[in-house]
Amino acid sequence: MTHYQRAPELHVSEWLNTPEPITLAQLKGEVVVLHAFQMLCPTCVSHGLPQAQALHKLFADEKVNILGLHTVFEHHQVMDKAALKVFISEYRLSFPIGIDTPSTQGVIPKTMQEYMLRGTPSIIVIDKQGQIRLSHFGHIPDLALGKIVGQLVAEPFETDKHTSPSKDTDIFKPQEERAEKGCDQTGCSI
Amino acid sequence: MTHYQRAPELHVSEWLNTPEPITLAQLKGEVVVLHAFQMLCPTCVSHGLPQAQALHKLFADEKVNILGLHTVFEHHQVMDKAALKVFISEYRLSFPIGIDTPSTQGVIPKTMQEYMLRGTPSIIVIDKQGQIRLSHFGHIPDLALGKIVGQLVAEPFETDKHTSPSKDTDIFKPQEERAEKGCDQTGCSI
Amino acid sequence: MTHYQRAPELHVSEWLNTPEPITLAQLKGEVVVLHAFQMLCPTCVSHGLPQAQALHKLFADEKVNILGLHTVFEHHQVMDKAALKVFISEYRLSFPIGIDTPSTQGVIPKTMQEYMLRGTPSIIVIDKQGQIRLSHFGHIPDLALGKIVGQLVAEPFETDKHTSPSKDTDIFKPQEERAEKGCDQTGCSI
Amino acid sequence: MTHYQRAPELHVSEWLNTPEPITLAQLKGEVVVLHAFQMLCPTCVSHGLPQAQALHKLFADEKVNILGLHTVFEHHQVMDKAALKVFISEYRLSFPIGIDTPSTQGVIPKTMQEYMLRGTPSIIVIDKQGQIRLSHFGHIPDLALGKIVGQLVAEPFETDKHTSPSKDTDIFKPQEERAEKGCDQTGCSI
């Protein structure tokens, strides 16, 4: 039996594109796709965000929640809330986007830390039980993303299933390891 | 309760890329994706076949069968078996491909007739019970195709489920109706 | 005989990616390609700037100067110099980029005003005589841009040619007129 | 002074898409772009031919001739004239296309031999003097192709210029040498 890691609760300082704050707890029983990005990360802009927007539209009538997470870990002053709001408007993003809460220690924000993300874009897919079924740094093909979200939507919601905080999470490995910090075609690394 | 149409058996005169002939009957309990194409149909070549090949690779370890179907309804003499074999080799297609049996009446081959396809490329997705869940003419986005195949893989195989030969099939509608025969960006129409 | 409009001198408050300020006057005898953009304009990011970067590389050994011009006409406070510097670094742009001088009257910066640009991205191609040979708002295909720059490079530099400040400029017309301000697939309009 | 190789005359057994046969001799004073392809070569279909068609449209009003050359060097029986005619119709190619004359010795047709082409797609650009200015195997970016054709159009036609049959032809080198015969992303090699 595979044990999946439980998805930690989000630490969001402010939500945009949604009237009410969102918690993972309240989305139990639904699939959640978390898209971690930075507004000045080239691969996020060219691939990740258009993909998230298309996913949001494709699953509009189903119990699937596409959530953006602005996980700024560099150049904080030029990617603040005011800049993000303009960015969201110019790029016509319509799904809820949370601003990851800055850490009191270090440059990496809180949710990004707890999910142990390696950079942006990262996509995290969470099942109806609140378990992490995919955590992927960099580009993921549309066909593969559609597949996993489709599978999780079709899975039954087992309310009595107990999940353990195991680290046996089934995680896609990026094809090429990168040694250095910075942005390339894969994305921006911590 | 939605009633889906039962997928008619394939009429294939010869199979390529597979040691043994394939029937839908023997694939009961598995998902089948049927890709109907013509080797000289531009949209098949640019979109449909690369997508089918990617799907074949993505679901390699799962109970999903990607089957090509060469449904020639025009220019039969230059899209014969010899030409198709060269085409398959040059384009490095590795999934099984069946040649749709010519009809004794009219230009449209037998399987294409029974599935009432409108042209090429067409994609038909069949669930574990042997029911048609999608029949789509023209291009379909990767995200949407991945979604439906993912969902059907995750669905249970209910051996005792009775399906009726209803016509309530849930079918994607092509975005633009086309009045004329011939090939355009959507595909080649009957 | 066609009369082309003389290219007005640039009004740049600060240059990035170049040790010395650049003037059109000093580039007489060389071809200049001016790429007007805003860092949060989606079409600039997806098409215009990658094209400008590719052009810069293609003509590296020839008398062709690719110059970026940051013509901010909206959301000035989140597209300031600090943000632009991060943007240039993350997107690895290596050609000289000037910041268009803000106007003392109105939101449209000075050079943008004098060139009567309609929005971003806009591309302006200037010949060896300092005449505007193309001023285009929105996306222009690579083939068409390569063609005109190639032609102007091959044209002789006639030092004694007198150009008149005519308005008969040969200007590509955007394919679709747009009525409203804002950003769409063509670009961001004034 | 650079010496360019004189372009050998074409050996075409039959022309399609043109009422009269075409010779290079009669196109002296104009630029010629020769696109050598095979109808079942994947890179020709995905890149080379759409690029040739776009070039044909872009230079429609100028002294530039885009000529296709069907240089079949493998699988001759399934890429005969009848098949090519269907292919041209389905892909809506509108520029003149010549069938390279089969050789009496070996599989490589005559013009392909004389131009010493390495495979398909190959693009040959010939200036107004009838000199080969570019001979490139594989994909060439739109920007680079637009540039060279634009330059040659702008060059003067010097009727008295004597060209020598030198081999100093300035030829793009394919980025990666390929050892084996067959088709890959670059194209199909001899």
PDB file of N, CA, C and O in Angstrom, chain D residues 61-116:
ATOM      1  N   ASP D  61       4.754  39.842 -54.490  1.00  0.00           N
ATOM      2  CA  ASP D  61       4.812  40.967 -55.427  1.00  0.00           C
ATOM      3  C   ASP D  61       6.233  41.335 -55.822  1.00  0.00           C
ATOM      4  O   ASP D  61       6.468  42.386 -56.406  1.00  0.00           O
ATOM      5  N   GLU D  62       7.188  40.506 -55.488  1.00  0.00           N
ATOM      6  CA  GLU D  62       8.575  40.863 -55.763  1.00  0.00           C
ATOM      7  C   GLU D  62       9.243  39.822 -56.642  1.00  0.00           C
ATOM      8  O   GLU D  62       8.708  38.747 -56.868  1.00  0.00           O
ATOM      9  N   LYS D  63      10.411  40.137 -57.124  1.00  0.00           N
ATOM     10  CA  LYS D  63      11.121  39.248 -58.031  1.00  0.00           C
ATOM     11  C   LYS D  63      11.823  38.132 -57.267  1.00  0.00           C
ATOM     12  O   LYS D  63      13.057  38.022 -57.275  1.00  0.00           O
ATOM     13  N   VAL D  64      11.009  37.344 -56.577  1.00  0.00           N
ATOM     14  CA  VAL D  64      11.515  36.204 -55.812  1.00  0.00           C
ATOM     15  C   VAL D  64      10.680  35.000 -56.213  1.00  0.00           C
ATOM     16  O   VAL D  64       9.446  35.068 -56.230  1.00  0.00           O
ATOM     17  N   ASN D  65      11.339  33.908 -56.574  1.00  0.00           N
ATOM     18  CA  ASN D  65      10.641  32.707 -57.011  1.00  0.00           C
ATOM     19  C   ASN D  65      10.862  31.571 -56.020  1.00  0.00           C
ATOM     20  O   ASN D  65      12.000  31.161 -55.803  1.00  0.00           O
ATOM     21  N   ILE D  66       9.797  31.105 -55.420  1.00  0.00           N
ATOM     22  CA  ILE D  66       9.890  29.952 -54.526  1.00  0.00           C
ATOM     23  C   ILE D  66       9.555  28.718 -55.356  1.00  0.00           C
ATOM     24  O   ILE D  66       8.447  28.622 -55.899  1.00  0.00           O
ATOM     25  N   LEU D  67      10.505  27.808 -55.457  1.00  0.00           N
ATOM     26  CA  LEU D  67      10.290  26.593 -56.242  1.00  0.00           C
ATOM     27  C   LEU D  67      10.454  25.364 -55.349  1.00  0.00           C
ATOM     28  O   LEU D  67      11.462  25.247 -54.636  1.00  0.00           O
ATOM     29  N   GLY D  68       9.483  24.476 -55.366  1.00  0.00           N
ATOM     30  CA  GLY D  68       9.640  23.197 -54.682  1.00  0.00           C
ATOM     31  C   GLY D  68      10.338  22.211 -55.602  1.00  0.00           C
ATOM     32  O   GLY D  68      10.225  22.305 -56.828  1.00  0.00           O
ATOM     33  N   LEU D  69      11.061  21.275 -55.018  1.00  0.00           N
ATOM     34  CA  LEU D  69      11.743  20.247 -55.805  1.00  0.00           C
ATOM     35  C   LEU D  69      11.556  18.920 -55.077  1.00  0.00           C
ATOM     36  O   LEU D  69      12.038  18.765 -53.951  1.00  0.00           O
ATOM     37  N   HIS D  70      10.795  18.024 -55.703  1.00  0.00           N
ATOM     38  CA  HIS D  70      10.525  16.740 -55.047  1.00  0.00           C
ATOM     39  C   HIS D  70      11.683  15.784 -55.337  1.00  0.00           C
ATOM     40  O   HIS D  70      11.717  15.128 -56.368  1.00  0.00           O
ATOM     41  N   THR D  71      12.600  15.709 -54.394  1.00  0.00           N
ATOM     42  CA  THR D  71      13.838  14.945 -54.570  1.00  0.00           C
ATOM     43  C   THR D  71      13.753  13.603 -53.855  1.00  0.00           C
ATOM     44  O   THR D  71      14.338  13.403 -52.787  1.00  0.00           O
ATOM     45  N   VAL D  72      13.031  12.683 -54.437  1.00  0.00           N
ATOM     46  CA  VAL D  72      12.816  11.381 -53.787  1.00  0.00           C
ATOM     47  C   VAL D  72      14.068  10.518 -53.899  1.00  0.00           C
ATOM     48  O   VAL D  72      14.551  10.254 -54.998  1.00  0.00           O
ATOM     49  N   PHE D  73      14.608  10.107 -52.746  1.00  0.00           N
ATOM     50  CA  PHE D  73      15.786   9.231 -52.782  1.00  0.00           C
ATOM     51  C   PHE D  73      15.540   7.925 -52.034  1.00  0.00           C
ATOM     52  O   PHE D  73      16.453   7.138 -51.813  1.00  0.00           O
ATOM     53  N   GLU D  74      14.303   7.684 -51.626  1.00  0.00           N
ATOM     54  CA  GLU D  74      13.943   6.440 -50.941  1.00  0.00           C
ATOM     55  C   GLU D  74      12.445   6.209 -51.131  1.00  0.00           C
ATOM     56  O   GLU D  74      11.699   7.157 -51.324  1.00  0.00           O
ATOM     57  N   HIS D  75      12.019   4.944 -51.068  1.00  0.00           N
ATOM     58  CA  HIS D  75      10.593   4.629 -51.172  1.00  0.00           C
ATOM     59  C   HIS D  75       9.947   5.270 -52.411  1.00  0.00           C
ATOM     60  O   HIS D  75       8.854   5.831 -52.334  1.00  0.00           O
ATOM     61  N   HIS D  76      10.636   5.191 -53.528  1.00  0.00           N
ATOM     62  CA  HIS D  76      10.171   5.854 -54.752  1.00  0.00           C
ATOM     63  C   HIS D  76       8.743   5.463 -55.149  1.00  0.00           C
ATOM     64  O   HIS D  76       7.965   6.294 -55.606  1.00  0.00           O
ATOM     65  N   GLN D  77       8.405   4.196 -54.973  1.00  0.00           N
ATOM     66  CA  GLN D  77       7.123   3.725 -55.500  1.00  0.00           C
ATOM     67  C   GLN D  77       5.914   4.348 -54.780  1.00  0.00           C
ATOM     68  O   GLN D  77       4.842   4.471 -55.373  1.00  0.00           O
ATOM     69  N   VAL D  78       6.081   4.746 -53.504  1.00  0.00           N
ATOM     70  CA  VAL D  78       4.919   5.337 -52.804  1.00  0.00           C
ATOM     71  C   VAL D  78       4.972   6.866 -52.798  1.00  0.00           C
ATOM     72  O   VAL D  78       4.122   7.520 -52.204  1.00  0.00           O
ATOM     73  N   MET D  79       6.007   7.422 -53.418  1.00  0.00           N
ATOM     74  CA  MET D  79       6.062   8.894 -53.537  1.00  0.00           C
ATOM     75  C   MET D  79       6.146   9.273 -55.014  1.00  0.00           C
ATOM     76  O   MET D  79       6.941  10.125 -55.406  1.00  0.00           O
ATOM     77  N   ASP D  80       5.306   8.638 -55.799  1.00  0.00           N
ATOM     78  CA  ASP D  80       5.303   8.926 -57.238  1.00  0.00           C
ATOM     79  C   ASP D  80       4.456  10.165 -57.548  1.00  0.00           C
ATOM     80  O   ASP D  80       3.935  10.817 -56.645  1.00  0.00           O
ATOM     81  N   LYS D  81       4.314  10.455 -58.821  1.00  0.00           N
ATOM     82  CA  LYS D  81       3.618  11.681 -59.229  1.00  0.00           C
ATOM     83  C   LYS D  81       2.165  11.716 -58.748  1.00  0.00           C
ATOM     84  O   LYS D  81       1.677  12.755 -58.281  1.00  0.00           O
ATOM     85  N   ALA D  82       1.472  10.585 -58.837  1.00  0.00           N
ATOM     86  CA  ALA D  82       0.060  10.552 -58.424  1.00  0.00           C
ATOM     87  C   ALA D  82      -0.069  10.890 -56.936  1.00  0.00           C
ATOM     88  O   ALA D  82      -0.942  11.669 -56.524  1.00  0.00           O
ATOM     89  N   ALA D  83       0.806  10.311 -56.118  1.00  0.00           N
ATOM     90  CA  ALA D  83       0.776  10.581 -54.678  1.00  0.00           C
ATOM     91  C   ALA D  83       1.138  12.042 -54.405  1.00  0.00           C
ATOM     92  O   ALA D  83       0.508  12.710 -53.578  1.00  0.00           O
ATOM     93  N   LEU D  84       2.131  12.539 -55.097  1.00  0.00           N
ATOM     94  CA  LEU D  84       2.560  13.927 -54.897  1.00  0.00           C
ATOM     95  C   LEU D  84       1.428  14.910 -55.223  1.00  0.00           C
ATOM     96  O   LEU D  84       1.226  15.895 -54.506  1.00  0.00           O
ATOM     97  N   LYS D  85       0.684  14.617 -56.274  1.00  0.00           N
ATOM     98  CA  LYS D  85      -0.416  15.517 -56.648  1.00  0.00           C
ATOM     99  C   LYS D  85      -1.487  15.579 -55.550  1.00  0.00           C
ATOM    100  O   LYS D  85      -2.006  16.661 -55.242  1.00  0.00           O
ATOM    101  N   VAL D  86      -1.798  14.439 -54.963  1.00  0.00           N
ATOM    102  CA  VAL D  86      -2.755  14.431 -53.847  1.00  0.00           C
ATOM    103  C   VAL D  86      -2.180  15.212 -52.669  1.00  0.00           C
ATOM    104  O   VAL D  86      -2.859  16.040 -52.043  1.00  0.00           O
ATOM    105  N   PHE D  87      -0.909  14.958 -52.376  1.00  0.00           N
ATOM    106  CA  PHE D  87      -0.239  15.653 -51.265  1.00  0.00           C
ATOM    107  C   PHE D  87      -0.307  17.172 -51.446  1.00  0.00           C
ATOM    108  O   PHE D  87      -0.663  17.912 -50.531  1.00  0.00           O
ATOM    109  N   ILE D  88       0.037  17.646 -52.635  1.00  0.00           N
ATOM    110  CA  ILE D  88       0.024  19.089 -52.921  1.00  0.00           C
ATOM    111  C   ILE D  88      -1.376  19.674 -52.741  1.00  0.00           C
ATOM    112  O   ILE D  88      -1.545  20.767 -52.189  1.00  0.00           O
ATOM    113  N   SER D  89      -2.377  18.902 -53.163  1.00  0.00           N
ATOM    114  CA  SER D  89      -3.751  19.363 -53.041  1.00  0.00           C
ATOM    115  C   SER D  89      -4.192  19.414 -51.577  1.00  0.00           C
ATOM    116  O   SER D  89      -4.760  20.399 -51.111  1.00  0.00           O
ATOM    117  N   GLU D  90      -3.915  18.337 -50.825  1.00  0.00           N
ATOM    118  CA  GLU D  90      -4.343  18.289 -49.422  1.00  0.00           C
ATOM    119  C   GLU D  90      -3.643  19.362 -48.584  1.00  0.00           C
ATOM    120  O   GLU D  90      -4.233  19.937 -47.684  1.00  0.00           O
ATOM    121  N   TYR D  91      -2.380  19.616 -48.871  1.00  0.00           N
ATOM    122  CA  TYR D  91      -1.620  20.602 -48.097  1.00  0.00           C
ATOM    123  C   TYR D  91      -1.729  22.015 -48.682  1.00  0.00           C
ATOM    124  O   TYR D  91      -1.126  22.946 -48.171  1.00  0.00           O
ATOM    125  N   ARG D  92      -2.499  22.148 -49.758  1.00  0.00           N
ATOM    126  CA  ARG D  92      -2.768  23.465 -50.355  1.00  0.00           C
ATOM    127  C   ARG D  92      -1.499  24.245 -50.697  1.00  0.00           C
ATOM    128  O   ARG D  92      -1.407  25.457 -50.452  1.00  0.00           O
ATOM    129  N   LEU D  93      -0.524  23.557 -51.254  1.00  0.00           N
ATOM    130  CA  LEU D  93       0.703  24.231 -51.673  1.00  0.00           C
ATOM    131  C   LEU D  93       0.436  24.902 -53.013  1.00  0.00           C
ATOM    132  O   LEU D  93      -0.126  24.283 -53.924  1.00  0.00           O
ATOM    133  N   SER D  94       0.828  26.166 -53.153  1.00  0.00           N
ATOM    134  CA  SER D  94       0.459  26.893 -54.365  1.00  0.00           C
ATOM    135  C   SER D  94       1.657  27.344 -55.198  1.00  0.00           C
ATOM    136  O   SER D  94       1.484  27.943 -56.252  1.00  0.00           O
ATOM    137  N   PHE D  95       2.873  27.074 -54.746  1.00  0.00           N
ATOM    138  CA  PHE D  95       4.043  27.490 -55.544  1.00  0.00           C
ATOM    139  C   PHE D  95       4.411  26.350 -56.506  1.00  0.00           C
ATOM    140  O   PHE D  95       4.040  25.192 -56.282  1.00  0.00           O
ATOM    141  N   PRO D  96       5.142  26.670 -57.572  1.00  0.00           N
ATOM    142  CA  PRO D  96       5.529  25.647 -58.539  1.00  0.00           C
ATOM    143  C   PRO D  96       6.393  24.560 -57.898  1.00  0.00           C
ATOM    144  O   PRO D  96       7.255  24.869 -57.069  1.00  0.00           O
ATOM    145  N   ILE D  97       6.125  23.314 -58.249  1.00  0.00           N
ATOM    146  CA  ILE D  97       6.886  22.181 -57.702  1.00  0.00           C
ATOM    147  C   ILE D  97       7.322  21.283 -58.854  1.00  0.00           C
ATOM    148  O   ILE D  97       6.497  20.824 -59.653  1.00  0.00           O
ATOM    149  N   GLY D  98       8.632  21.070 -58.930  1.00  0.00           N
ATOM    150  CA  GLY D  98       9.180  20.211 -59.967  1.00  0.00           C
ATOM    151  C   GLY D  98       9.547  18.847 -59.409  1.00  0.00           C
ATOM    152  O   GLY D  98       9.943  18.731 -58.253  1.00  0.00           O
ATOM    153  N   ILE D  99       9.390  17.821 -60.231  1.00  0.00           N
ATOM    154  CA  ILE D  99       9.804  16.471 -59.831  1.00  0.00           C
ATOM    155  C   ILE D  99      11.227  16.257 -60.332  1.00  0.00           C
ATOM    156  O   ILE D  99      11.489  16.314 -61.544  1.00  0.00           O
ATOM    157  N   ASP D 100      12.139  16.058 -59.396  1.00  0.00           N
ATOM    158  CA  ASP D 100      13.541  15.881 -59.755  1.00  0.00           C
ATOM    159  C   ASP D 100      13.685  14.599 -60.590  1.00  0.00           C
ATOM    160  O   ASP D 100      13.164  13.539 -60.219  1.00  0.00           O
ATOM    161  N   THR D 101      14.384  14.685 -61.698  1.00  0.00           N
ATOM    162  CA  THR D 101      14.523  13.559 -62.625  1.00  0.00           C
ATOM    163  C   THR D 101      15.329  12.421 -62.003  1.00  0.00           C
ATOM    164  O   THR D 101      16.433  12.644 -61.499  1.00  0.00           O
ATOM    165  N   PRO D 102      14.755  11.212 -61.991  1.00  0.00           N
ATOM    166  CA  PRO D 102      15.487  10.067 -61.432  1.00  0.00           C
ATOM    167  C   PRO D 102      16.803   9.855 -62.170  1.00  0.00           C
ATOM    168  O   PRO D 102      16.907  10.133 -63.372  1.00  0.00           O
ATOM    169  N   SER D 103      17.777   9.394 -61.446  1.00  0.00           N
ATOM    170  CA  SER D 103      19.076   9.126 -62.047  1.00  0.00           C
ATOM    171  C   SER D 103      19.051   7.748 -62.705  1.00  0.00           C
ATOM    172  O   SER D 103      18.308   6.863 -62.300  1.00  0.00           O
ATOM    173  N   THR D 104      19.852   7.594 -63.718  1.00  0.00           N
ATOM    174  CA  THR D 104      19.958   6.264 -64.340  1.00  0.00           C
ATOM    175  C   THR D 104      20.909   5.389 -63.527  1.00  0.00           C
ATOM    176  O   THR D 104      20.943   4.187 -63.680  1.00  0.00           O
ATOM    177  N   GLN D 105      21.646   6.026 -62.635  1.00  0.00           N
ATOM    178  CA  GLN D 105      22.565   5.265 -61.778  1.00  0.00           C
ATOM    179  C   GLN D 105      22.360   5.687 -60.318  1.00  0.00           C
ATOM    180  O   GLN D 105      22.701   6.792 -59.945  1.00  0.00           O
ATOM    181  N   GLY D 106      21.825   4.805 -59.511  1.00  0.00           N
ATOM    182  CA  GLY D 106      21.652   5.125 -58.097  1.00  0.00           C
ATOM    183  C   GLY D 106      20.280   5.695 -57.789  1.00  0.00           C
ATOM    184  O   GLY D 106      19.505   6.023 -58.695  1.00  0.00           O
ATOM    185  N   VAL D 107      19.985   5.797 -56.498  1.00  0.00           N
ATOM    186  CA  VAL D 107      18.652   6.209 -56.050  1.00  0.00           C
ATOM    187  C   VAL D 107      18.477   7.723 -55.977  1.00  0.00           C
ATOM    188  O   VAL D 107      17.364   8.221 -55.897  1.00  0.00           O
ATOM    189  N   ILE D 108      19.570   8.460 -55.951  1.00  0.00           N
ATOM    190  CA  ILE D 108      19.481   9.910 -55.770  1.00  0.00           C
ATOM    191  C   ILE D 108      19.206  10.593 -57.108  1.00  0.00           C
ATOM    192  O   ILE D 108      19.923  10.365 -58.075  1.00  0.00           O
ATOM    193  N   PRO D 109      18.161  11.425 -57.157  1.00  0.00           N
ATOM    194  CA  PRO D 109      17.804  12.042 -58.438  1.00  0.00           C
ATOM    195  C   PRO D 109      18.845  13.074 -58.889  1.00  0.00           C
ATOM    196  O   PRO D 109      19.690  13.517 -58.109  1.00  0.00           O
ATOM    197  N   LYS D 110      18.737  13.463 -60.145  1.00  0.00           N
ATOM    198  CA  LYS D 110      19.803  14.233 -60.809  1.00  0.00           C
ATOM    199  C   LYS D 110      20.131  15.599 -60.188  1.00  0.00           C
ATOM    200  O   LYS D 110      21.283  15.924 -59.915  1.00  0.00           O
ATOM    201  N   THR D 111      19.114  16.437 -59.991  1.00  0.00           N
ATOM    202  CA  THR D 111      19.388  17.779 -59.463  1.00  0.00           C
ATOM    203  C   THR D 111      19.974  17.675 -58.056  1.00  0.00           C
ATOM    204  O   THR D 111      20.923  18.388 -57.705  1.00  0.00           O
ATOM    205  N   MET D 112      19.403  16.770 -57.269  1.00  0.00           N
ATOM    206  CA  MET D 112      19.899  16.566 -55.910  1.00  0.00           C
ATOM    207  C   MET D 112      21.381  16.192 -55.929  1.00  0.00           C
ATOM    208  O   MET D 112      22.152  16.659 -55.084  1.00  0.00           O
ATOM    209  N   GLN D 113      21.747  15.358 -56.883  1.00  0.00           N
ATOM    210  CA  GLN D 113      23.158  14.980 -57.032  1.00  0.00           C
ATOM    211  C   GLN D 113      24.031  16.174 -57.379  1.00  0.00           C
ATOM    212  O   GLN D 113      25.061  16.418 -56.744  1.00  0.00           O
ATOM    213  N   GLU D 114      23.611  16.937 -58.369  1.00  0.00           N
ATOM    214  CA  GLU D 114      24.450  18.046 -58.823  1.00  0.00           C
ATOM    215  C   GLU D 114      24.599  19.140 -57.764  1.00  0.00           C
ATOM    216  O   GLU D 114      25.614  19.810 -57.695  1.00  0.00           O
ATOM    217  N   TYR D 115      23.560  19.300 -56.950  1.00  0.00           N
ATOM    218  CA  TYR D 115      23.640  20.287 -55.866  1.00  0.00           C
ATOM    219  C   TYR D 115      24.292  19.682 -54.617  1.00  0.00           C
ATOM    220  O   TYR D 115      24.417  20.337 -53.598  1.00  0.00           O
ATOM    221  N   MET D 116      24.656  18.417 -54.710  1.00  0.00           N
ATOM    222  CA  MET D 116      25.314  17.723 -53.593  1.00  0.00           C
ATOM    223  C   MET D 116      24.551  17.871 -52.278  1.00  0.00           C
ATOM    224  O   MET D 116      25.125  18.139 -51.224  1.00  0.00           O
TER     225      MET D 116
END
